[in-house]
Coordinates of C-alpha atoms and ligand atoms in Angstrom, one line a residue:
Chain A
M1 CA 13.5 -28.7 -16.9
T2 CA 17.3 -29.1 -14.5
G3 CA 20.3 -29.3 -16.4
S4 CA 20.4 -26.5 -18.2
P5 CA 22.6 -23.7 -16.3
L6 CA 19.9 -20.7 -15.1
I7 CA 23.2 -18.3 -13.0
E8 CA 26.9 -19.1 -13.0
V9 CA 28.9 -17.5 -10.2
E10 CA 32.4 -17.1 -11.3
D11 CA 35.5 -16.4 -8.9
L12 CA 33.3 -13.4 -7.8
R13 CA 35.4 -10.9 -5.5
I14 CA 33.4 -8.2 -3.4
D15 CA 35.2 -5.7 -2.1
L16 CA 34.7 -3.5 0.9
D17 CA 36.0 -0.4 0.8
D18 CA 36.9 1.0 4.3
G19 CA 38.0 4.8 3.4
S20 CA 41.8 4.3 3.0
R21 CA 42.2 0.5 1.3
R22 CA 39.7 -2.4 -0.7
V23 CA 39.1 -4.9 1.4
P24 CA 38.2 -8.3 0.2
A25 CA 34.6 -9.3 1.7
A26 CA 34.2 -12.2 -0.3
E27 CA 36.5 -13.7 -3.2
G28 CA 37.2 -16.5 -5.3
V29 CA 33.0 -17.2 -5.0
S30 CA 31.6 -19.6 -7.9
F31 CA 28.5 -21.6 -8.0
R32 CA 26.3 -22.5 -10.8
I33 CA 21.9 -22.7 -10.4
D34 CA 20.4 -24.9 -13.1
R35 CA 17.1 -23.7 -13.7
G36 CA 13.8 -24.9 -11.7
E37 CA 17.7 -26.6 -9.1
T38 CA 17.0 -25.4 -5.1
F39 CA 20.6 -24.2 -3.6
G40 CA 21.2 -23.2 -0.9
L41 CA 23.8 -20.8 0.8
V42 CA 25.1 -21.4 4.6
G43 CA 27.1 -19.9 7.0
E44 CA 27.5 -17.6 10.5
S45 CA 26.4 -13.6 10.4
G46 CA 29.1 -11.3 8.8
C47 CA 30.6 -14.4 6.2
G48 CA 28.9 -12.8 3.0
K49 CA 26.2 -14.5 2.0
S50 CA 23.3 -11.5 1.6
I51 CA 26.4 -8.8 -0.3
T52 CA 26.4 -12.7 -2.3
A53 CA 22.7 -11.8 -3.0
L54 CA 23.1 -8.1 -4.2
A55 CA 26.0 -9.0 -6.6
L56 CA 23.4 -10.8 -8.5
I57 CA 20.8 -8.3 -8.9
G58 CA 23.1 -6.0 -9.5
L59 CA 22.8 -3.8 -6.4
L60 CA 26.0 -3.2 -4.5
G61 CA 25.9 0.2 -2.7
S62 CA 29.1 2.1 -1.6
P63 CA 31.4 1.2 0.5
L64 CA 30.7 -2.2 -1.8
S65 CA 31.9 -3.1 -4.9
I66 CA 32.3 -6.0 -7.5
G67 CA 36.2 -6.7 -7.2
G68 CA 36.3 -8.6 -9.9
G69 CA 34.8 -12.3 -11.1
V70 CA 31.8 -12.9 -13.7
I71 CA 27.9 -13.4 -13.0
R72 CA 26.4 -14.9 -15.9
F73 CA 22.4 -15.1 -16.4
E74 CA 21.6 -17.2 -19.1
G75 CA 24.6 -17.3 -20.1
R76 CA 25.0 -13.1 -20.4
Q77 CA 27.6 -11.6 -18.2
I78 CA 25.0 -9.4 -16.4
Q79 CA 27.1 -7.3 -14.0
N80 CA 28.2 -4.7 -16.8
L81 CA 24.8 -4.2 -17.5
S82 CA 23.5 -0.5 -17.7
A83 CA 20.7 0.3 -14.9
A84 CA 17.6 -0.2 -16.9
R85 CA 18.8 -3.6 -18.2
Q86 CA 19.3 -5.1 -14.9
R87 CA 15.7 -2.9 -13.8
E88 CA 14.4 -5.3 -16.2
L89 CA 15.9 -8.3 -14.4
R90 CA 15.1 -7.5 -10.6
G91 CA 11.5 -8.6 -9.3
N92 CA 11.1 -9.7 -13.3
R93 CA 13.4 -12.6 -13.9
I94 CA 15.7 -12.7 -10.8
A95 CA 13.2 -11.9 -7.4
M96 CA 14.3 -11.7 -4.1
I97 CA 12.4 -11.3 -0.4
F98 CA 13.7 -11.0 2.8
Q99 CA 14.1 -11.5 6.7
E100 CA 11.8 -8.9 7.6
P101 CA 7.9 -9.3 6.6
M102 CA 7.1 -6.9 8.8
T103 CA 9.0 -3.6 6.9
A104 CA 8.8 -5.0 3.9
L105 CA 5.8 -3.5 2.3
N106 CA 4.6 0.0 2.3
P107 CA 2.6 0.4 4.8
V108 CA 0.8 3.6 3.7
S109 CA -0.6 1.3 -0.1
P110 CA -2.9 -1.2 0.3
V111 CA -1.5 -4.7 -0.5
G112 CA -3.6 -5.7 -3.4
R113 CA -1.4 -2.3 -5.5
Q114 CA 1.9 -3.3 -4.3
I115 CA 1.2 -6.8 -6.0
A116 CA -0.4 -5.2 -8.7
E117 CA 2.1 -3.2 -9.0
M118 CA 4.8 -5.4 -10.2
F119 CA 3.0 -6.3 -13.4
V120 CA 2.1 -2.9 -14.8
L121 CA 5.6 -2.3 -14.0
H122 CA 7.2 -5.3 -16.0
K123 CA 4.6 -6.8 -17.6
G124 CA 2.8 -3.9 -19.1
K125 CA -0.3 -4.5 -17.9
S126 CA -2.9 -1.6 -17.3
W127 CA -4.1 -1.2 -13.6
R128 CA -7.3 -3.1 -13.9
E129 CA -5.9 -6.4 -14.9
A130 CA -3.1 -6.1 -13.2
N131 CA -5.7 -5.6 -9.9
Q132 CA -7.7 -8.7 -11.1
L133 CA -4.4 -10.4 -11.4
A134 CA -3.3 -9.6 -8.2
V135 CA -6.9 -11.0 -7.1
E136 CA -5.3 -14.0 -7.9
A137 CA -2.2 -14.0 -6.8
L138 CA -3.0 -13.5 -3.2
A139 CA -5.4 -16.5 -4.1
S140 CA -2.2 -18.7 -5.4
V141 CA -0.3 -17.8 -2.0
R142 CA -3.4 -19.6 0.1
V143 CA -4.6 -16.6 1.3
P144 CA -8.3 -16.4 2.4
A145 CA -10.9 -14.2 1.1
P146 CA -8.1 -12.6 -1.4
E147 CA -10.7 -10.2 -3.1
R148 CA -11.6 -8.8 0.3
R149 CA -7.6 -9.2 1.3
V150 CA -6.0 -7.2 -2.0
K151 CA -7.8 -4.1 0.2
D152 CA -6.1 -4.8 3.6
Y153 CA -3.0 -2.4 4.5
P154 CA 0.0 -4.0 5.3
H155 CA -0.7 -3.6 9.7
Q156 CA -4.3 -5.3 9.3
L157 CA -2.3 -8.4 8.7
S158 CA -0.2 -11.0 10.6
G159 CA 3.3 -11.3 9.5
G160 CA 2.8 -14.8 8.2
M161 CA 0.4 -13.1 5.6
R162 CA 2.7 -10.3 5.3
Q163 CA 5.2 -13.0 4.5
R164 CA 2.8 -14.4 1.9
V165 CA 1.6 -11.1 0.0
M166 CA 6.0 -10.7 -0.1
I167 CA 6.4 -14.2 -1.7
A168 CA 2.6 -13.3 -4.2
I169 CA 5.4 -10.1 -4.9
A170 CA 8.1 -11.7 -6.1
L171 CA 6.9 -14.3 -7.8
A172 CA 3.9 -11.5 -9.7
C173 CA 6.5 -12.0 -12.5
G174 CA 7.2 -15.3 -12.9
P175 CA 10.8 -15.1 -12.0
D176 CA 13.3 -17.8 -12.8
L177 CA 15.0 -17.3 -9.6
L178 CA 14.1 -16.5 -6.6
I179 CA 16.3 -15.2 -4.1
A180 CA 15.3 -15.8 -0.2
D181 CA 17.9 -14.1 1.7
E182 CA 16.9 -15.8 5.7
P183 CA 12.7 -15.8 4.0
T184 CA 11.4 -17.2 8.2
T185 CA 13.9 -16.0 10.6
A186 CA 11.7 -13.4 11.9
L187 CA 8.4 -16.1 12.2
D188 CA 7.6 -18.3 14.7
V189 CA 8.4 -21.8 14.1
T190 CA 4.7 -23.1 12.9
V191 CA 4.4 -20.6 10.6
Q192 CA 8.3 -20.8 8.8
A193 CA 7.2 -24.6 8.7
E194 CA 4.2 -23.7 6.7
I195 CA 5.9 -20.4 4.8
I196 CA 8.4 -22.7 3.5
E197 CA 6.1 -25.3 2.6
L198 CA 4.8 -22.4 0.3
M199 CA 8.4 -21.4 -0.9
R200 CA 9.4 -24.9 -2.1
N201 CA 5.8 -25.7 -4.0
L202 CA 5.0 -22.5 -5.9
C203 CA 8.5 -22.9 -6.8
A204 CA 8.1 -26.4 -7.8
E205 CA 5.0 -26.0 -10.1
R206 CA 6.5 -23.0 -11.7
G207 CA 10.3 -24.2 -12.0
T208 CA 11.1 -21.3 -10.3
A209 CA 15.4 -22.3 -9.3
I210 CA 15.6 -20.6 -5.8
L211 CA 18.7 -19.7 -3.8
M212 CA 18.3 -19.8 -0.2
I213 CA 20.4 -18.0 2.4
S214 CA 20.6 -18.5 5.7
H215 CA 22.8 -19.6 9.1
D216 CA 20.1 -22.8 9.9
L217 CA 21.4 -25.8 7.9
G218 CA 19.2 -27.9 8.9
L219 CA 16.4 -25.6 7.2
V220 CA 18.7 -25.0 4.0
A221 CA 19.3 -29.0 3.9
N222 CA 15.6 -29.0 3.8
V223 CA 14.8 -27.3 1.1
C224 CA 17.7 -27.4 -1.3
R225 CA 19.4 -30.0 -3.2
R226 CA 22.9 -29.0 -3.2
V227 CA 24.3 -26.4 -0.2
A228 CA 27.1 -24.3 -0.1
V229 CA 29.0 -23.5 3.1
M230 CA 30.4 -19.6 3.2
Y231 CA 33.0 -18.7 6.0
A232 CA 34.1 -15.6 5.8
G233 CA 34.4 -15.0 2.7
R234 CA 34.7 -17.6 0.7
I235 CA 33.0 -20.7 -0.3
V236 CA 34.4 -23.6 2.1
E237 CA 32.3 -26.5 1.3
E238 CA 29.6 -27.7 -1.8
R239 CA 28.3 -30.6 -1.8
G240 CA 24.6 -32.3 -2.0
S241 CA 22.5 -31.8 1.1
A242 CA 22.2 -34.6 1.8
D243 CA 25.8 -35.5 1.8
I244 CA 26.6 -33.3 3.6
F245 CA 25.0 -34.0 6.2
R246 CA 25.9 -37.7 6.1
A247 CA 29.4 -37.4 5.7
P248 CA 30.7 -33.5 6.2
S249 CA 34.4 -32.9 4.8
H250 CA 35.6 -29.3 6.1
P251 CA 35.7 -29.1 9.2
Y252 CA 33.3 -26.1 9.9
T253 CA 30.8 -28.3 7.7
Q254 CA 31.4 -31.2 10.5
G255 CA 31.3 -28.2 13.0
L256 CA 28.0 -26.7 12.1
V257 CA 26.3 -30.6 11.6
D258 CA 27.3 -31.5 14.6
S259 CA 25.9 -28.1 16.5
L260 CA 22.2 -29.6 14.9
P261 CA 20.3 -30.4 17.2
R262 CA 18.5 -34.1 16.0
L263 CA 15.0 -35.2 16.7
G264 CA 14.9 -37.2 19.4
S265 CA 18.0 -36.4 20.5
R266 CA 18.5 -35.5 24.5
A267 CA 20.5 -32.3 23.2
A268 CA 16.6 -31.8 21.2
L269 CA 15.4 -31.6 24.6
G270 CA 18.1 -28.9 25.9
R271 CA 19.5 -32.0 28.2
S272 CA 22.3 -31.4 27.3
R273 CA 24.1 -28.2 25.8
L274 CA 24.6 -28.7 21.7
K275 CA 28.4 -29.3 20.5
E276 CA 28.9 -25.5 19.6
I277 CA 32.2 -24.1 17.4
A278 CA 35.2 -22.7 19.2
G279 CA 35.7 -18.8 18.9
V280 CA 34.5 -16.1 16.9
V281 CA 34.7 -15.2 12.9
P282 CA 37.3 -12.8 12.4
A283 CA 36.7 -9.3 11.5
I284 CA 36.8 -8.5 7.3
T285 CA 39.6 -6.1 8.0
N286 CA 41.6 -8.7 9.5
F287 CA 41.0 -12.6 8.3
P288 CA 44.4 -14.2 9.6
D289 CA 46.9 -15.6 6.5
G290 CA 46.1 -19.4 5.1
C291 CA 42.9 -20.9 5.5
R292 CA 40.8 -18.0 7.3
F293 CA 39.0 -21.3 9.4
N294 CA 42.8 -21.7 11.7
P295 CA 42.2 -20.1 14.4
R296 CA 38.9 -22.1 15.8
C297 CA 40.5 -25.4 13.5
A298 CA 41.1 -28.4 15.8
Q299 CA 43.1 -30.2 12.5
A300 CA 44.8 -27.2 11.9
T301 CA 48.5 -27.7 10.6
D302 CA 51.6 -25.5 9.7
I303 CA 50.4 -25.2 6.1
C304 CA 46.9 -23.8 7.1
R305 CA 49.0 -21.3 8.9
T306 CA 50.4 -19.9 6.0
T307 CA 48.5 -21.3 2.6
A308 CA 45.1 -21.0 1.4
P309 CA 44.0 -24.2 0.9
Q310 CA 42.3 -23.9 -3.0
T311 CA 38.7 -26.4 -3.6
D312 CA 39.4 -29.4 -4.5
G313 CA 36.9 -31.9 -6.3
L314 CA 35.3 -34.5 -4.1
E315 CA 34.6 -38.1 -6.2
A316 CA 30.7 -37.6 -5.2
G317 CA 30.6 -34.0 -6.5
G318 CA 30.9 -30.9 -5.5
F319 CA 33.8 -29.3 -3.4
V320 CA 36.4 -28.7 -0.1
R321 CA 38.1 -26.1 0.7
C322 CA 41.5 -27.7 3.2
H323 CA 44.3 -29.1 3.5
H324 CA 43.7 -32.3 5.0
H325 CA 39.8 -32.6 4.6
A326 CA 38.2 -36.0 5.4
Chain P
M1 CA -12.4 9.3 21.9
K2 CA -11.4 13.4 22.4
L3 CA -13.0 15.6 21.0
R4 CA -10.0 17.4 18.9
A5 CA -11.5 21.0 19.3
N6 CA -8.7 22.6 17.1
L7 CA -9.4 20.9 14.2
V8 CA -12.8 21.4 14.6
I9 CA -13.2 24.4 14.4
G10 CA -9.8 25.3 12.5
G11 CA -11.9 23.1 9.8
S12 CA -15.0 24.8 10.1
L13 CA -13.8 28.3 10.0
F14 CA -11.6 27.4 7.2
A15 CA -14.8 25.9 5.7
L16 CA -16.5 29.1 6.4
A17 CA -14.1 31.1 4.4
I18 CA -14.5 29.0 1.6
L19 CA -18.4 29.1 1.3
V20 CA -18.1 32.8 1.6
G21 CA -15.9 33.2 -0.8
L22 CA -17.8 31.0 -3.3
L23 CA -21.5 31.9 -2.3
A24 CA -20.4 35.4 -2.7
P25 CA -23.4 36.2 -5.7
W26 CA -25.4 35.0 -3.4
L27 CA -24.8 36.4 0.2
A28 CA -24.0 40.2 -1.4
H29 CA -26.5 42.4 -0.8
T30 CA -24.7 44.7 -3.4
D31 CA -22.5 44.4 -5.9
P32 CA -19.0 44.8 -4.6
V33 CA -17.6 47.3 -7.2
M34 CA -20.7 49.1 -9.4
D35 CA -23.1 49.7 -6.5
A36 CA -21.6 52.9 -5.4
N37 CA -23.6 55.9 -3.8
L38 CA -22.0 59.0 -2.3
M39 CA -25.3 59.2 -0.6
N40 CA -25.1 56.3 1.2
A41 CA -21.2 57.1 2.0
E42 CA -19.5 56.2 5.6
E43 CA -22.9 54.9 7.3
P44 CA -21.5 53.1 10.5
P45 CA -22.7 49.0 11.0
S46 CA -27.0 48.8 10.8
W47 CA -30.1 47.0 9.5
T48 CA -29.6 48.4 6.0
W49 CA -25.2 48.5 6.4
W50 CA -24.3 45.6 8.3
F51 CA -21.0 45.9 7.9
G52 CA -21.2 50.2 7.2
T53 CA -20.3 52.2 4.3
D54 CA -17.0 52.4 3.1
G55 CA -16.5 56.6 1.6
Q56 CA -17.9 56.1 -1.9
G57 CA -20.7 54.6 -0.3
R58 CA -19.6 51.2 -1.1
D59 CA -21.6 48.0 0.9
I60 CA -18.6 46.8 3.4
Y61 CA -19.7 43.9 4.2
S62 CA -20.6 42.5 0.0
R63 CA -17.2 43.3 0.1
V64 CA -15.3 41.3 2.4
L65 CA -17.6 38.2 1.2
Y66 CA -16.1 38.9 -2.4
G67 CA -12.8 39.9 -1.0
A68 CA -12.8 36.4 0.2
R69 CA -11.9 35.2 -3.1
V70 CA -8.3 36.9 -4.0
S71 CA -7.4 36.3 -0.3
L72 CA -8.6 32.0 -0.4
T73 CA -7.2 31.9 -4.0
V74 CA -3.9 33.6 -3.8
G75 CA -3.4 32.1 0.1
I76 CA -4.7 28.1 -1.6
V77 CA -3.2 28.6 -5.2
S78 CA 0.1 29.9 -3.9
Q79 CA 0.7 27.7 -1.3
L80 CA 0.1 24.7 -3.6
I81 CA 2.8 25.9 -6.2
N82 CA 5.3 25.7 -2.1
S83 CA 4.2 22.9 -1.9
V84 CA 5.2 20.8 -5.5
I85 CA 7.9 23.0 -5.6
G86 CA 9.4 22.2 -2.1
V87 CA 8.9 18.7 -2.5
A88 CA 9.9 18.3 -5.5
L89 CA 13.4 19.4 -4.6
G90 CA 13.8 18.3 -1.2
L91 CA 12.7 14.5 -1.6
S92 CA 14.5 14.8 -4.7
A93 CA 17.7 15.8 -2.4
G94 CA 16.8 13.4 0.0
Y95 CA 16.8 9.8 -2.1
F96 CA 19.3 11.1 -4.4
G97 CA 21.9 12.5 -2.2
G98 CA 25.4 14.3 -3.8
W99 CA 25.2 17.4 -5.5
W100 CA 22.1 17.2 -6.2
D101 CA 21.0 17.9 -2.1
D102 CA 24.4 20.2 -1.9
F103 CA 22.5 22.8 -4.9
V104 CA 19.4 23.0 -2.9
N105 CA 20.7 22.9 0.5
A106 CA 22.3 26.1 -0.6
L107 CA 19.2 27.7 -2.6
T108 CA 17.5 26.8 0.9
N109 CA 20.0 28.6 2.8
L110 CA 19.7 31.2 0.7
M111 CA 16.0 31.4 0.8
L112 CA 15.9 30.6 4.8
A113 CA 18.3 34.0 5.0
I114 CA 15.8 36.3 2.6
P115 CA 12.7 36.9 4.7
S116 CA 9.9 35.6 2.1
L117 CA 8.0 38.9 2.1
I118 CA 11.2 41.2 0.1
F119 CA 11.8 38.8 -1.8
A120 CA 7.5 39.2 -3.0
L121 CA 8.6 42.5 -2.5
A122 CA 11.1 41.9 -5.1
I123 CA 9.6 40.4 -7.7
M124 CA 6.4 42.4 -7.4
A125 CA 7.9 45.5 -8.2
V126 CA 9.2 43.3 -11.4
L127 CA 6.1 42.1 -11.9
G128 CA 3.7 44.6 -11.3
P129 CA 0.6 44.8 -9.1
G130 CA -2.0 42.2 -10.3
L131 CA -3.6 38.5 -9.1
T132 CA -1.5 36.5 -11.1
S133 CA 2.2 38.5 -10.2
L134 CA 1.1 38.0 -6.8
L135 CA 0.7 34.2 -7.1
I136 CA 4.3 34.0 -8.7
A137 CA 5.4 35.9 -6.0
L138 CA 4.3 34.4 -2.9
G139 CA 4.6 30.9 -4.7
L140 CA 8.1 31.2 -5.9
T141 CA 9.3 32.5 -2.3
N142 CA 8.0 29.6 1.0
W143 CA 8.5 26.8 0.2
S144 CA 12.3 26.4 1.7
F145 CA 10.5 25.2 4.5
T146 CA 8.2 22.4 3.5
C147 CA 12.0 22.0 1.1
R148 CA 13.5 21.0 4.5
L149 CA 11.4 18.9 5.8
A150 CA 10.5 16.8 2.9
R151 CA 14.5 16.0 2.0
A152 CA 14.4 15.4 6.2
S153 CA 11.8 12.7 4.9
A154 CA 13.2 10.8 2.6
L155 CA 16.8 11.0 3.8
S156 CA 15.2 8.8 7.0
L157 CA 12.5 6.8 5.0
R158 CA 15.0 5.6 2.5
S159 CA 16.8 2.9 4.2
Q160 CA 13.0 1.4 5.4
G161 CA 13.1 -2.1 4.3
Y162 CA 9.9 -0.9 1.6
V163 CA 12.0 1.4 0.1
Q164 CA 15.1 -1.4 0.0
A165 CA 12.5 -3.6 -0.7
A166 CA 11.5 -1.5 -4.0
T167 CA 13.9 -1.5 -5.7
V168 CA 14.7 -5.0 -5.8
L169 CA 12.1 -5.6 -7.8
G170 CA 12.6 -3.1 -10.5
Y171 CA 11.5 0.2 -9.3
G172 CA 12.4 3.0 -11.2
D173 CA 13.8 5.5 -9.3
L174 CA 10.4 8.0 -9.7
R175 CA 8.4 4.9 -9.1
I176 CA 9.6 5.1 -5.9
M177 CA 10.2 8.8 -5.0
I178 CA 6.1 9.0 -6.0
T179 CA 4.7 5.6 -4.5
Q180 CA 7.7 4.8 -1.4
L181 CA 8.3 8.1 0.2
L182 CA 6.4 10.6 -1.0
P183 CA 3.3 9.1 0.6
N184 CA 4.9 8.5 3.8
M185 CA 6.0 11.5 3.9
L186 CA 2.2 13.7 3.1
G187 CA 1.0 13.7 6.3
P188 CA 3.7 15.9 7.7
I189 CA 3.6 18.5 4.5
V190 CA 0.4 19.0 4.6
V191 CA 0.3 20.1 8.2
I192 CA 3.2 22.9 6.6
G193 CA 1.1 23.4 3.9
T194 CA -2.1 24.4 6.0
L195 CA 0.3 26.7 8.6
G196 CA 1.8 28.3 5.1
M197 CA -1.8 28.9 3.6
G198 CA -2.3 31.4 6.8
S199 CA 0.2 33.6 6.4
A200 CA 0.2 33.3 2.4
V201 CA -3.5 35.1 3.6
L202 CA -1.6 37.5 5.6
S203 CA 1.6 38.7 3.4
E204 CA -1.7 38.6 0.2
A205 CA -3.0 41.4 2.8
A206 CA 0.4 42.6 3.2
L207 CA 1.3 43.6 -0.2
S208 CA -1.9 44.9 -0.8
F209 CA -2.1 46.6 2.1
L210 CA 1.2 48.4 0.7
G211 CA -0.7 48.7 -2.8
L212 CA 1.1 45.8 -4.7
G213 CA -2.4 43.7 -4.5
V214 CA -5.0 43.5 -6.5
R215 CA -5.9 46.2 -8.6
P216 CA -9.0 48.7 -6.6
P217 CA -12.0 49.1 -7.5
F218 CA -12.2 45.5 -7.2
P219 CA -12.1 44.6 -3.1
S220 CA -9.5 42.1 -1.3
W221 CA -9.0 42.4 2.5
G222 CA -5.8 43.5 2.1
S223 CA -6.7 46.1 0.0
M224 CA -10.1 47.3 1.5
L225 CA -7.2 47.7 4.5
S226 CA -5.4 49.6 2.7
E227 CA -8.2 51.9 1.7
A228 CA -9.4 52.4 5.0
R229 CA -6.6 53.5 6.7
D230 CA -7.2 56.7 6.4
Q231 CA -10.7 56.5 8.7
I232 CA -9.2 54.6 11.3
T233 CA -10.5 56.3 14.1
T234 CA -13.6 58.4 12.1
A235 CA -14.6 55.2 10.4
P236 CA -12.9 52.0 12.6
W237 CA -16.0 49.8 10.8
L238 CA -14.2 50.1 7.4
S239 CA -10.7 48.5 8.8
M240 CA -12.4 45.9 12.1
F241 CA -14.4 43.9 9.6
P242 CA -12.4 42.9 6.9
G243 CA -9.2 42.8 9.3
L244 CA -12.0 40.6 11.0
A245 CA -12.1 38.4 7.8
I246 CA -8.0 37.6 8.1
F247 CA -8.0 37.2 11.6
L248 CA -10.6 34.2 11.4
T249 CA -9.2 33.2 8.5
V250 CA -5.6 32.5 9.9
L251 CA -6.6 31.4 12.6
G252 CA -8.1 28.4 11.6
L253 CA -5.8 27.6 9.0
N254 CA -3.4 27.6 12.0
L255 CA -6.2 25.2 14.2
L256 CA -6.1 23.3 11.4
G257 CA -3.2 22.5 11.3
D258 CA -2.0 21.6 14.6
G259 CA -5.2 19.2 14.6
L260 CA -3.8 17.7 11.7
R261 CA -0.5 17.6 13.4
D262 CA -2.2 16.3 16.1
I263 CA -3.9 12.9 13.9
L264 CA -1.0 12.6 10.8
D265 CA 1.7 12.4 14.1
P266 CA 3.2 9.0 12.8
Q267 CA 3.7 8.7 17.3
S268 CA 0.0 9.9 17.1
R269 CA -1.1 7.7 14.6
S270 CA 0.4 4.2 16.5
R271 CA -1.6 4.5 19.3
R272 CA -4.7 4.7 17.9
T273 CA -3.7 1.4 16.0
Ligands
LIG401 N1 26.8 -1.2 3.8 C1 27.8 -1.9 4.5 N2 28.7 -1.2 4.5 C2 29.9 -1.8 5.1 N3 30.4 -3.4 5.2 C3 29.1 -4.2 5.1 C4 28.0 -3.6 4.0 N4 27.3 -4.5 4.2 C5 27.8 -5.3 4.4 N5 28.8 -5.5 5.2 C6 30.6 -6.1 5.2 O1 30.4 -7.2 4.4 C7 30.0 -8.5 5.3 C8 29.4 -9.6 4.3 O2 27.9 -9.0 5.3 P1 26.8 -9.7 4.6 O3 25.4 -8.9 5.1 O4 26.8 -10.6 3.3 O5 26.5 -11.1 5.6 P2 25.8 -12.3 6.6 O6 26.6 -13.8 5.8 O7 24.4 -11.8 5.6 O8 25.2 -12.4 7.1 P3 24.1 -12.0 8.4 O9 23.9 -13.8 8.6 O10 23.9 -11.4 9.2 O11 22.9 -11.6 7.4 C9 29.6 -8.6 6.8 O12 31.0 -8.2 8.0 C10 29.7 -7.2 7.1 O13 30.0 -5.9 8.3
LIG402 S1 42.3 -25.6 6.3 FE1 44.0 -26.3 7.6 S2 42.7 -25.0 9.5 FE2 41.8 -24.5 7.6 S3 39.9 -26.6 8.0 FE3 41.2 -27.7 7.0 S4 42.5 -28.0 8.5 FE4 41.4 -26.5 9.0
LIG403 MG1 22.6 -11.1 5.3

């Protein structure tokens, strides 16, 4: 099932038009997700994760636009498709769920109808068939008494239930890729774990690939086979998730791993402070020259301040973008 | 729960007016047009002639009942036309933005600048009197408030999570406007529509009073007032009862609109849930 590339991104650049000039909000972004694979994208707030996802589904709106590079889905270039063609992909072949289950559902429409609409829209089903399929879809995300729940309005459901409904909607048409942009941040921890588990199991059953976006490296590494770490619009390291934990190569990744609470450690119990990465993320319009991490990097040398590092392949697979990587 | 007096009274008055219009053939004592009898001319209200009779001996009570048909048809149908035009223009303008929005805005401002009754008068002058002309004239001239409201709602709803989610799920523009935006702005649109119906009833009366409405002898409340204006001192019942009918219907519609605004207001709705 895995092995053949589903989506390939090559040297993607996303421009931000700030009125007078175009600044790259993301550049040199390359990755590949195979069929049925789980791939994670991690980084601090504002590093460009969400805009990368939006670029994949063709929904970058002004002031953002694709400034270069190639996006291929099943070997076909998709970034220049007509609006109608892109719409056929969205929700049907590539689906996405968001952070906010509270607001992502239409408040005046019963949830069953919102699921059924996907079958009508993308699969050409009649409303009768679609309503039946909606009940099945709700059952598949383990919502109890689905034939009654389909008539409920979103405000009658808890946050966890709403996120299950969102997953049912996203997976309704059997997409090949599910993009999950911080799918559980708004939920409390126990519900979070349930939802992630559900999403992972359903996708594994159906062979749906996952692109999971989060700033929580621990969470992503748990779900995903491979992880890309993004910093200030560039992917700085991409590895198997086990490797990245055991031996992070990039100084930024090392910082991220060090800042994670380990199970049973004193830090997890809150008795000592977690190690944090000093400094702040630079603003898009004000990226430093050379390596963008250099103002915060303990290993930075002169070359880091003048020359941007290129990607360096690693023996165990993956790559890192650093002049002095481990 | 607090009794919503305006909703109950307004709804009842409006429902009564509709019932009266629908049941006129059964409730009326005489035919409103044919049963003229000069023997009974200008009888004041009595047990036989509840609302009195006019100069040709026609029963005012029966004519008021039948008059409800014209007034309500004009009120309801012309406001529906206005609502459809206003929502279609405003919703699409707010959703798409750009040159279309500029165009719709300019058109709305133009409509707001010309008093709608004057505009309707001009249209009537071209089309000539009659029910169809009334519906067209009043239906084309009173959509600007609905349009403004729909545009403002679409603008604010456009950035809601569920609208963006629908885009991500592959919904087309039309589907988004109909399934995501329209149902979420319906409350205030209905309120404006109800109030607009009241003013359409008044406009019908005004145009008929000027002789531009429904052709006599068929009664409408406005044309009855128009015919009665010479006898306002000698036979006040001729103008009093159609006037009262207009007053109660418009009052009912305004109370109903206020009451609907109270229950459909998103703030009061969230207070209830
Ligand atoms: N519509 C927009 N207009 C202007 N700038 C934008 C817009 N959307 C994103 N940006 C900018 O692009 C950069 C990347 O944003 P993005 O939303 O991808 O971040 P992110 O990695 O998803 O962060 P978060 O973890 O907070 O979701 C940010 O600096 C942001 O300010
Ligand atoms: S290139 Fe230099 S500054 Fe950048 S991460 Fe590597 S060592 Fe640090
Ligand atoms: Mg984001």
